[in-house]
XYZ file of C-alpha atoms in Angstrom:
638
model
C 0.000 0.000 0.000
C 2.921 2.298 0.762
C 4.353 1.664 -2.707
C 1.048 2.686 -4.279
C 0.893 5.878 -2.241
C 4.480 6.824 -3.118
C 3.793 6.192 -6.820
C 0.591 8.251 -6.690
C 2.387 11.129 -5.007
C 5.165 10.921 -7.578
C 2.671 11.038 -10.420
C 1.116 14.143 -8.929
C 4.457 15.900 -8.499
C 6.130 15.033 -11.807
C 5.594 16.555 -15.222
C 4.988 14.840 -18.559
C 8.712 14.765 -19.313
C 9.788 12.738 -16.260
C 9.123 9.327 -17.812
C 12.369 7.813 -16.579
C 11.541 8.763 -12.996
C 8.061 7.323 -13.334
C 9.510 4.086 -14.723
C 11.928 3.790 -11.798
C 9.166 4.380 -9.277
C 6.911 1.839 -10.991
C 9.656 -0.791 -10.976
C 10.384 -0.204 -7.294
C 6.680 -0.497 -6.483
C 6.430 -3.771 -8.423
C 9.353 -5.200 -6.476
C 7.307 -4.791 -3.292
C 4.034 -5.989 -4.828
C 3.974 -7.804 -8.145
C 0.189 -7.539 -8.337
C 0.143 -3.750 -8.119
C -2.053 -2.973 -11.149
C -1.527 0.782 -10.912
C 2.248 0.358 -10.962
C 2.003 -1.928 -13.972
C -0.192 0.608 -15.753
C 2.253 3.432 -14.988
C 5.202 1.342 -16.180
C 3.450 0.546 -19.484
C 2.668 4.219 -20.100
C 6.292 5.125 -19.360
C 7.487 2.517 -21.870
C 5.182 3.974 -24.521
C 6.326 7.525 -23.788
C 9.957 6.407 -24.145
C 9.203 4.631 -27.488
C 10.132 1.255 -25.968
C 7.414 -0.661 -27.778
C 8.796 -4.174 -27.270
C 9.218 -3.602 -23.520
C 5.623 -2.395 -23.321
C 4.426 -5.513 -25.147
C 6.341 -7.783 -22.739
C 4.947 -5.886 -19.773
C 1.385 -6.428 -21.026
C 2.084 -10.108 -21.682
C 3.473 -10.608 -18.162
C 0.651 -8.697 -16.459
C -2.181 -10.697 -18.047
C -5.720 -9.805 -19.104
C -6.445 -7.592 -16.083
C -4.043 -4.907 -17.280
C -5.307 -5.198 -20.876
C -8.873 -4.521 -19.729
C -7.839 -1.556 -17.591
C -5.466 -0.027 -20.182
C -7.383 -0.821 -23.370
C -6.089 2.161 -25.333
C -2.476 1.515 -24.296
C -2.722 -2.185 -25.230
C -4.229 -1.412 -28.653
C -1.575 1.240 -29.266
C 1.169 -1.219 -28.230
C -0.116 -3.761 -30.744
C -0.144 -1.055 -33.409
C 3.412 0.124 -32.699
C 4.769 -3.431 -32.700
C 3.277 -3.863 -36.228
C 0.549 -6.258 -35.113
C -2.002 -4.299 -37.096
C -4.695 -6.950 -37.535
C -4.687 -7.730 -33.786
C -4.815 -4.047 -32.901
C -7.765 -3.445 -35.235
C -9.611 -6.476 -33.901
C -9.095 -5.568 -30.225
C -10.047 -1.924 -30.698
C -13.098 -2.839 -32.757
C -14.360 -5.439 -30.265
C -14.138 -3.132 -27.264
C -17.636 -2.697 -25.808
C -17.217 0.853 -24.566
C -15.233 2.218 -27.478
C -14.053 5.749 -26.852
C -12.577 8.392 -29.125
C -8.966 7.270 -28.581
C -9.731 3.641 -29.372
C -11.430 4.708 -32.602
C -8.258 6.586 -33.523
C -6.104 3.515 -32.926
C -8.500 1.255 -34.825
C -8.558 3.631 -37.810
C -4.777 3.841 -37.967
C -4.412 0.066 -37.500
C -6.939 -0.555 -40.276
C -4.950 1.767 -42.528
C -1.694 -0.101 -41.889
C -3.482 -3.453 -42.279
C -4.616 -2.165 -45.728
C -8.273 -2.389 -44.732
C -8.911 0.982 -46.324
C -12.685 0.613 -46.477
C -12.884 0.368 -42.671
C -10.312 3.135 -42.231
C -12.204 5.637 -44.389
C -15.404 4.800 -42.496
C -13.774 5.422 -39.118
C -12.125 8.659 -40.212
C -15.490 9.871 -41.478
C -17.055 9.258 -38.060
C -14.146 10.920 -36.266
C -14.350 13.981 -38.496
C -18.091 14.242 -37.861
C -17.523 14.492 -34.087
C -15.893 17.884 -34.616
C -12.718 17.807 -32.517
C -11.144 21.140 -33.463
C -7.705 20.385 -32.047
C -7.457 17.238 -34.214
C -9.028 18.575 -37.395
C -5.667 18.957 -39.100
C -4.492 15.422 -38.227
C -7.788 13.914 -39.347
C -7.568 15.755 -42.679
C -4.058 14.389 -43.256
C -5.011 10.812 -42.349
C -8.196 10.947 -44.426
C -6.254 12.232 -47.426
C -3.730 9.404 -47.091
C -6.572 6.859 -46.923
C -8.199 8.300 -50.055
C -4.868 8.078 -51.896
C -4.530 4.418 -50.899
C -8.047 3.742 -52.165
C -7.070 5.142 -55.563
C -4.045 2.844 -55.675
C -6.221 -0.104 -54.581
C -8.680 0.637 -57.442
C -11.507 1.285 -54.963
C -12.417 4.739 -56.240
C -16.047 4.419 -55.178
C -15.079 4.549 -51.482
C -13.117 7.797 -51.760
C -14.708 10.546 -49.653
C -12.863 13.438 -51.303
C -11.856 12.754 -54.935
C -10.392 16.228 -55.547
C -8.397 18.341 -53.086
C -9.820 21.563 -51.708
C -8.147 24.865 -51.074
C -7.342 23.884 -47.489
C -5.418 20.847 -48.792
C -2.948 23.122 -50.576
C -1.867 24.907 -47.411
C 0.196 22.078 -45.869
C 2.782 19.832 -47.458
C 1.265 16.652 -45.968
C -2.174 17.199 -47.500
C -0.696 18.380 -50.799
C 1.472 15.251 -50.909
C -1.530 12.988 -50.219
C -3.525 14.687 -52.984
C -0.603 14.228 -55.389
C -0.434 10.517 -54.545
C -4.149 10.250 -55.282
C -3.700 11.822 -58.716
C -0.729 9.551 -59.342
C -2.819 6.499 -58.446
C -5.396 7.592 -61.041
C -2.707 8.163 -63.686
C -3.141 11.966 -63.856
C 0.562 12.765 -63.965
C 0.525 16.493 -64.705
C -1.722 17.303 -61.747
C 0.440 15.064 -59.546
C 3.566 16.886 -60.691
C 2.130 20.289 -59.809
C 1.000 19.152 -56.365
C 4.360 17.525 -55.618
C 6.126 20.767 -56.483
C 3.698 22.562 -54.168
C 4.425 20.058 -51.372
C 8.178 20.549 -51.836
C 7.951 24.320 -51.536
C 5.648 24.088 -48.488
C 7.974 21.643 -46.752
C 10.999 23.862 -47.328
C 9.080 26.837 -45.939
C 7.826 25.036 -42.799
C 9.202 26.899 -39.768
C 8.161 24.264 -37.238
C 10.517 21.675 -38.775
C 14.269 21.516 -38.274
C 16.641 21.058 -41.203
C 17.061 17.385 -40.356
C 13.299 16.854 -40.236
C 12.857 18.691 -43.532
C 15.338 16.378 -45.239
C 13.503 13.305 -43.953
C 10.102 14.654 -45.004
C 11.376 15.623 -48.464
C 12.689 12.153 -49.365
C 9.279 10.513 -50.093
C 8.175 13.670 -51.918
C 11.299 13.608 -54.086
C 10.877 9.907 -54.827
C 7.334 10.491 -56.038
C 8.536 13.396 -58.174
C 11.150 11.136 -59.759
C 8.463 8.548 -60.512
C 6.276 11.164 -62.197
C 9.183 12.551 -64.232
C 10.162 9.052 -65.318
C 6.627 8.328 -66.513
C 6.608 11.645 -68.355
C 9.896 10.618 -70.081
C 11.801 13.517 -68.492
C 14.794 11.351 -67.687
C 17.446 14.072 -67.424
C 15.466 15.990 -64.829
C 14.714 12.747 -62.964
C 18.415 11.821 -62.848
C 19.314 15.280 -61.561
C 16.688 15.043 -58.828
C 17.772 11.508 -57.936
C 21.388 12.622 -57.423
C 20.249 15.230 -54.871
C 18.631 12.710 -52.481
C 20.515 12.051 -49.243
C 19.821 8.545 -47.902
C 22.152 8.581 -44.904
C 19.419 8.816 -42.260
C 16.454 7.028 -43.790
C 14.749 3.705 -43.224
C 15.868 0.527 -44.967
C 12.697 0.380 -47.035
C 13.148 3.957 -48.280
C 16.763 3.211 -49.192
C 15.728 0.111 -51.142
C 13.006 1.998 -53.009
C 15.474 4.777 -53.803
C 18.007 2.254 -55.156
C 15.313 0.726 -57.375
C 14.344 4.200 -58.571
C 17.935 4.994 -59.508
C 18.163 1.795 -61.527
C 14.888 2.567 -63.298
C 15.939 6.009 -64.514
C 19.608 5.232 -65.168
C 20.570 4.920 -68.830
C 24.001 3.483 -68.082
C 22.937 0.341 -66.216
C 23.579 -1.945 -69.182
C 25.168 -4.713 -67.099
C 22.320 -6.772 -65.601
C 24.657 -8.617 -63.223
C 25.864 -5.396 -61.596
C 22.310 -4.072 -61.458
C 21.086 -7.243 -59.762
C 23.892 -7.065 -57.198
C 23.285 -3.354 -56.652
C 19.605 -3.841 -55.888
C 20.017 -6.976 -53.748
C 22.571 -5.195 -51.555
C 19.866 -2.846 -50.252
C 17.118 -5.473 -49.882
C 15.548 -5.784 -46.447
C 13.185 -8.296 -44.867
C 12.248 -6.340 -41.739
C 10.205 -3.629 -43.451
C 6.547 -4.138 -44.349
C 5.678 -2.102 -47.441
C 2.206 -1.597 -48.866
C 0.906 -4.130 -51.342
C 1.677 -2.054 -54.435
C 5.174 -1.255 -53.144
C 5.743 -4.932 -52.460
C 4.474 -5.840 -55.927
C 6.800 -3.336 -57.614
C 9.805 -4.583 -55.617
C 8.983 -8.180 -56.547
C 8.798 -7.258 -60.230
C 12.168 -5.535 -59.983
C 13.737 -8.594 -58.402
C 12.313 -11.035 -60.942
C 13.147 -8.820 -63.934
C 16.782 -8.425 -62.936
C 17.082 -12.182 -62.309
C 15.763 -12.872 -65.806
C 18.170 -10.375 -67.349
C 21.043 -12.008 -65.454
C 19.962 -15.471 -66.776
C 19.218 -16.731 -63.254
C 16.364 -18.882 -64.491
C 16.035 -21.468 -61.721
C 16.176 -18.906 -58.877
C 13.607 -16.859 -60.773
C 11.160 -19.772 -60.943
C 11.644 -20.501 -57.239
C 11.230 -16.842 -56.309
C 7.998 -16.615 -58.295
C 6.589 -19.640 -56.452
C 7.472 -17.999 -53.143
C 5.856 -14.704 -54.123
C 2.608 -16.151 -55.435
C 2.014 -18.323 -52.336
C 0.990 -15.326 -50.190
C -0.389 -13.013 -52.859
C -3.948 -11.810 -53.285
C -3.511 -9.331 -56.136
C -4.656 -10.852 -59.432
C -2.567 -8.508 -61.588
C 0.591 -9.457 -59.732
C -0.230 -13.161 -60.036
C -0.570 -12.821 -63.805
C 2.678 -10.888 -64.091
C 4.611 -13.395 -62.010
C 3.056 -16.243 -64.040
C 4.435 -14.685 -67.221
C 7.854 -14.349 -65.590
C 7.819 -18.002 -64.505
C 6.842 -19.179 -67.994
C 9.663 -17.093 -69.448
C 12.176 -18.554 -66.985
C 11.153 -22.124 -67.788
C 11.911 -21.651 -71.496
C 15.654 -21.681 -70.694
C 16.746 -19.466 -73.618
C 15.201 -21.717 -76.255
C 14.681 -20.664 -79.838
C 11.419 -19.082 -80.866
C 10.047 -22.270 -82.447
C 11.087 -24.497 -79.519
C 9.672 -22.034 -76.990
C 6.368 -21.864 -78.844
C 6.050 -25.645 -78.935
C 6.966 -25.969 -75.243
C 4.428 -23.356 -74.185
C 1.706 -24.857 -76.375
C 2.255 -28.291 -74.773
C 2.238 -26.765 -71.290
C -0.980 -24.897 -72.063
C -2.720 -28.127 -73.110
C -1.880 -29.602 -69.709
C -2.735 -26.433 -67.735
C -5.384 -24.467 -69.647
C -6.035 -22.230 -66.627
C -2.422 -21.018 -66.446
C -2.895 -17.436 -67.565
C 0.816 -16.598 -67.436
C 1.681 -19.383 -69.885
C -1.152 -18.334 -72.200
C -0.116 -14.686 -72.340
C 3.529 -15.628 -72.929
C 2.522 -17.924 -75.803
C 0.322 -15.231 -77.348
C 3.177 -12.749 -77.075
C 5.507 -15.116 -78.941
C 2.922 -15.672 -81.664
C 2.458 -11.933 -82.118
C 6.197 -11.344 -82.132
C 6.530 -13.836 -84.990
C 3.644 -12.201 -86.866
C 1.318 -15.195 -86.454
C -1.846 -13.389 -85.376
C -4.135 -16.249 -86.376
C -2.317 -18.703 -84.095
C -2.557 -16.217 -81.206
C -6.301 -15.863 -81.714
C -6.704 -19.637 -81.952
C -4.864 -20.123 -78.627
C -7.067 -17.551 -76.895
C -10.266 -19.037 -78.305
C -9.208 -22.566 -77.321
C -8.596 -21.560 -73.708
C -11.782 -19.492 -73.675
C -13.894 -22.425 -74.828
C -12.288 -24.709 -72.232
C -12.894 -22.301 -69.357
C -16.418 -21.573 -70.552
C -17.359 -25.195 -70.011
C -16.007 -25.157 -66.451
C -18.195 -24.128 -63.521
C -15.334 -23.559 -61.061
C -15.174 -20.050 -59.667
C -11.412 -19.844 -60.270
C -11.815 -20.707 -63.959
C -14.605 -18.149 -64.378
C -12.401 -15.513 -62.740
C -9.541 -16.317 -65.139
C -11.871 -16.131 -68.137
C -12.962 -12.633 -67.045
C -9.525 -11.470 -65.954
C -8.823 -7.964 -67.316
C -5.445 -9.079 -68.697
C -7.080 -11.942 -70.606
C -9.871 -9.718 -71.952
C -7.476 -6.924 -72.953
C -5.223 -9.377 -74.825
C -8.206 -10.938 -76.589
C -9.540 -7.568 -77.713
C -6.102 -6.480 -78.938
C -5.652 -9.644 -81.013
C -9.110 -9.287 -82.543
C -8.314 -5.661 -83.372
C -5.217 -6.761 -85.294
C -7.364 -9.213 -87.221
C -9.896 -6.457 -87.972
C -12.647 -8.305 -86.079
C -14.174 -5.595 -83.851
C -17.411 -7.491 -83.334
C -15.580 -10.362 -81.604
C -13.760 -7.913 -79.356
C -17.038 -6.197 -78.497
C -18.544 -9.575 -77.643
C -15.663 -10.422 -75.289
C -15.947 -7.054 -73.550
C -19.716 -7.366 -73.171
C -19.523 -10.843 -71.638
C -16.840 -9.760 -69.195
C -18.777 -6.604 -68.282
C -21.795 -8.741 -67.352
C -19.568 -10.705 -64.980
C -18.070 -7.635 -63.301
C -21.425 -5.907 -62.969
C -22.497 -8.686 -60.613
C -19.542 -7.991 -58.301
C -20.324 -5.624 -55.470
C -16.665 -5.048 -54.529
C -13.447 -4.595 -56.502
C -15.232 -3.553 -59.681
C -12.922 -3.235 -62.698
C -13.915 0.256 -63.783
C -11.436 0.459 -66.662
C -12.778 -2.727 -68.201
C -16.358 -1.550 -67.755
C -15.592 1.777 -69.417
C -13.967 -0.015 -72.345
C -17.014 -2.271 -72.688
C -19.375 0.686 -72.548
C -17.370 2.578 -75.174
C -17.449 -0.457 -77.470
C -21.208 -0.807 -77.045
C -21.825 2.855 -77.894
C -20.307 2.245 -81.329
C -23.103 -0.181 -82.124
C -26.310 1.027 -83.791
C -28.394 -1.514 -81.913
C -30.726 -0.006 -79.301
C -30.148 -2.933 -76.931
C -26.397 -2.271 -76.936
C -27.009 1.396 -76.132
C -29.120 0.395 -73.132
C -26.367 -1.945 -71.921
C -23.787 0.822 -72.301
C -26.019 3.233 -70.378
C -26.313 0.755 -67.516
C -22.555 0.169 -67.438
C -21.688 3.866 -67.362
C -24.208 4.487 -64.590
C -22.490 1.806 -62.504
C -19.079 3.399 -63.083
C -20.497 6.831 -62.257
C -21.872 5.469 -58.985
C -18.372 4.375 -58.044
C -16.806 7.747 -58.892
C -19.110 10.703 -59.525
C -16.190 12.824 -60.782
C -15.246 10.412 -63.584
C -15.652 12.452 -66.784
C -15.446 9.341 -68.975
C -18.463 7.865 -67.190
C -20.384 11.132 -67.553
C -19.582 11.314 -71.260
C -20.671 7.699 -71.682
C -23.984 8.354 -69.943
C -24.665 11.341 -72.189
C -23.711 9.421 -75.338
C -25.847 6.376 -74.544
C -28.875 8.337 -73.314
C -32.020 8.713 -75.327
C -33.106 12.087 -76.627
C -35.093 14.072 -74.106
C -33.933 12.050 -71.088
C -32.892 13.648 -67.815
C -29.291 12.497 -68.329
C -28.846 15.125 -71.030
C -28.436 17.699 -68.248
C -25.083 16.133 -67.398
C -23.591 17.757 -70.499
C -22.962 20.875 -68.423
C -20.591 18.891 -66.221
C -18.348 18.032 -69.158
C -15.484 20.392 -70.085
C -16.121 22.688 -73.031
C -14.268 22.522 -76.323
C -12.350 25.687 -75.416
C -11.120 24.054 -72.200
C -10.023 20.928 -74.008
C -8.115 22.873 -76.671
C -6.354 25.432 -74.469
C -3.035 23.573 -74.736
C -3.323 22.988 -78.495
C -0.929 25.026 -80.655
C -2.649 25.444 -84.023
C 0.394 26.841 -85.824
C 2.513 23.884 -84.734
C -0.110 21.467 -86.026
C -0.255 23.261 -89.372
C 3.518 23.176 -89.732
C 3.620 19.472 -88.886
C 1.233 18.692 -91.756
C -1.237 15.861 -92.083
C -0.301 12.668 -90.303
C 0.003 9.554 -92.436
C -2.168 6.734 -91.205
C -0.741 3.269 -90.983
C -2.383 0.631 -93.177
C -5.072 -1.353 -91.422
C -4.303 -4.835 -90.315
C -5.060 -7.552 -92.794
C -8.240 -9.521 -92.398
C -8.284 -12.915 -90.754
C -6.860 -15.633 -92.935
C -4.915 -13.239 -95.135
C -1.221 -13.685 -95.607
C 1.420 -11.720 -93.781
C 3.527 -10.870 -96.826
C 5.837 -7.945 -96.315
C 5.111 -4.899 -98.429
C 7.593 -3.957 -101.135
C 10.077 -1.196 -100.358
C 9.182 2.209 -101.733
C 12.836 2.989 -102.467
C 14.746 0.094 -104.068
C 18.030 -0.717 -102.464
C 21.151 -0.381 -104.676
C 22.193 -3.749 -106.072
C 25.712 -4.997 -105.536
C 27.994 -5.328 -108.590
C 28.406 -8.938 -109.663
C 31.882 -10.320 -110.034
C 32.564 -11.719 -113.537
C 35.161 -14.415 -114.145
C 38.106 -13.601 -116.428
C 37.358 -16.584 -118.636
C 34.053 -14.987 -119.615
C 35.559 -11.643 -120.591
C 36.652 -10.881 -124.200
C 40.325 -10.678 -125.045
C 40.304 -6.956 -125.731
C 38.294 -6.139 -122.577
C 39.285 -2.844 -121.022
C 37.863 -2.219 -117.487
C 38.474 1.540 -117.878
C 36.250 1.726 -120.930
C 32.527 1.726 -120.396
C 30.638 -0.863 -122.478
C 28.113 0.264 -125.013
C 24.756 0.476 -123.192
C 22.911 -0.218 -126.505
C 24.922 -3.265 -127.410
C 21.971 -5.558 -126.832
C 19.701 -3.689 -129.269
C 19.508 -4.380 -132.971
C 21.653 -2.087 -135.086
C 18.716 -0.234 -136.569
C 17.346 0.521 -133.070
C 20.563 2.084 -131.813
C 20.820 5.830 -131.492
C 24.034 6.157 -133.545
C 22.893 4.107 -136.602
C 22.747 6.011 -139.885
C 21.301 4.634 -143.186
C 23.538 4.382 -146.287
C 23.562 7.083 -149.026
C 22.286 6.781 -152.691
C 25.726 6.222 -154.260
C 26.511 3.423 -151.892
C 23.150 1.834 -152.657
C 23.824 1.987 -156.425
C 27.282 0.547 -156.076
C 25.847 -2.209 -154.010
C 23.287 -3.112 -156.667
C 25.985 -3.230 -159.342
C 28.158 -5.573 -157.395
C 25.470 -8.134 -156.765
C 25.927 -11.672 -158.035
C 24.710 -12.198 -161.600
C 25.100 -8.530 -162.654
C 27.000 -7.218 -165.675
C 30.617 -6.557 -164.801
C 32.288 -3.495 -166.487
C 35.086 -1.154 -165.874
C 32.767 1.632 -164.878
C 31.172 -0.380 -162.189
C 34.342 -1.320 -160.399
C 37.126 0.976 -161.460
C 40.593 -0.185 -160.535
C 39.546 -3.754 -160.062
C 40.415 -6.226 -162.907
C 37.603 -8.492 -163.922
C 38.564 -11.940 -164.945
C 36.792 -13.598 -167.886
C 34.839 -16.543 -166.691
C 34.705 -19.764 -168.766
C 31.181 -20.421 -169.865
C 30.156 -23.869 -169.115
C 33.097 -24.404 -166.841
C 30.898 -25.946 -164.318
C 29.455 -28.481 -166.776
C 32.933 -29.452 -168.054
C 34.172 -30.096 -164.580
C 31.180 -32.276 -163.848
C 31.781 -34.389 -166.981
C 35.389 -34.851 -166.040
C 34.411 -36.050 -162.639
C 31.990 -38.530 -164.207
C 34.650 -39.877 -166.514
C 36.997 -40.303 -163.652
C 34.448 -42.396 -161.864
C 33.991 -44.624 -164.921
C 37.656 -45.512 -165.037
């Protein structure tokens, strides 16, 4: 009892900064009475104030359930700080008399456990209670949750799709808004907000220079990512060289090393790149799912480039065992199929993948790799046949996993692209429509991009039924995100004349707004763009078109035995030597005198001195020929 009174008096006399003294007093009180619940509570609070999270967890474990019931907020916060996020969320959510502090801990634990739907719900309730002293913190946490929802493709749960004026006054809220735009793929808006966050962070008076450097690192990394996607590599490299990673976490260092490799043009040696990235790898950090997925892709890609095929296949199996993201599963399946080919030739790889696909028709990674090889070799018909074969096989199956693969966005996108190359838009529209019907029945994790593509394809049809289907699809997308301009435009396009949806035209940007960045003079100087020829129809050959400019032919080497004796290589041969003499340009007909002289000298003509002056004409013996013949006959008779 004396220990309790001394501890109580100490707590009344001390200030909030005397945590070490409180811890000493609590330990001395527990030495006298191990069941002193107040001393245990004070010791746990002191551990939390001193950032000794593991010691606080051990103290709760040793004290038992009595202390956990008395110090519910402290126990939930201890679970959160020791990265036991699911347990912290469960304990805080199951508390019967949940207070404001427990709701805070549950919301933050749900955020770190990537249960963003629950986190945004809790932050909405906390904001509605109107705590003025925590309004700023709640705005920052809510903005971070909305950004995560954009990255998780759950846009319909976002409470604030676009930032307000108050979000541009602090670097934390501006950074969260930029991450939201980046998750939606709006790079220019993200770039502007990241620049705003950088300037606000540099101008923050409440932060020291060391704190500013630490806060600027994630902002700079996001800026580098945006610049890389905008193909501004020189500016990204300059910004990457300015980052100081001396006092950052292991995860931030690893992400920064991966970013440097991504934007570097001189990393041609895959072995050095693989060693460089693996040197900064860490297993203690717990990144978000999309960060983890990107790091896994980096690891597998560098292993493939370094020809580490067997480790790549083993790493893929380890990654896919605890993975819930379908996109990442497909990507890793493609990487595993590529690693199993073992640098085979194109024909051997195609045959191996085709045989593997017959055995495992639900292996989407193998299918996409095979289709990619077919398209690389120009065999579009074989690619379409492979997709249709797998589609027919999965269509007959009633398993939920097979139906999910058949409606996977990667499978549908590849099918539509192959049909587009074959100039078969109706087949692509059919695939999109069937997949849209499947995703419309899903209440969560709706693939909005696929639905928008299906709706756009249906609006091209002149059939009234297709227009109604498109209208229904765009309404579903608009319900998920009311600020989606593509969904609004689709609703207006697919609406009937005179319907109430025509009023939504006012929400679309005007032509003047869409053409503010268009330079007309530059377009006129560039001229008219030449369209590429459309893909050949299905079944047509893939013959290469003839070159517009013939290549110069090489001079043939002629053997000396085939050359004439008086051949002179310096003298050019007559280009008309193959033409008849009368067709040559230098031929001239004979004159009249030469024609007359020619007629006089013909056989059988009268010979005279005038005809051939200077040439003696011998007198021929008439009948000479007959005499000679008779002599020959007489000779024979002898």
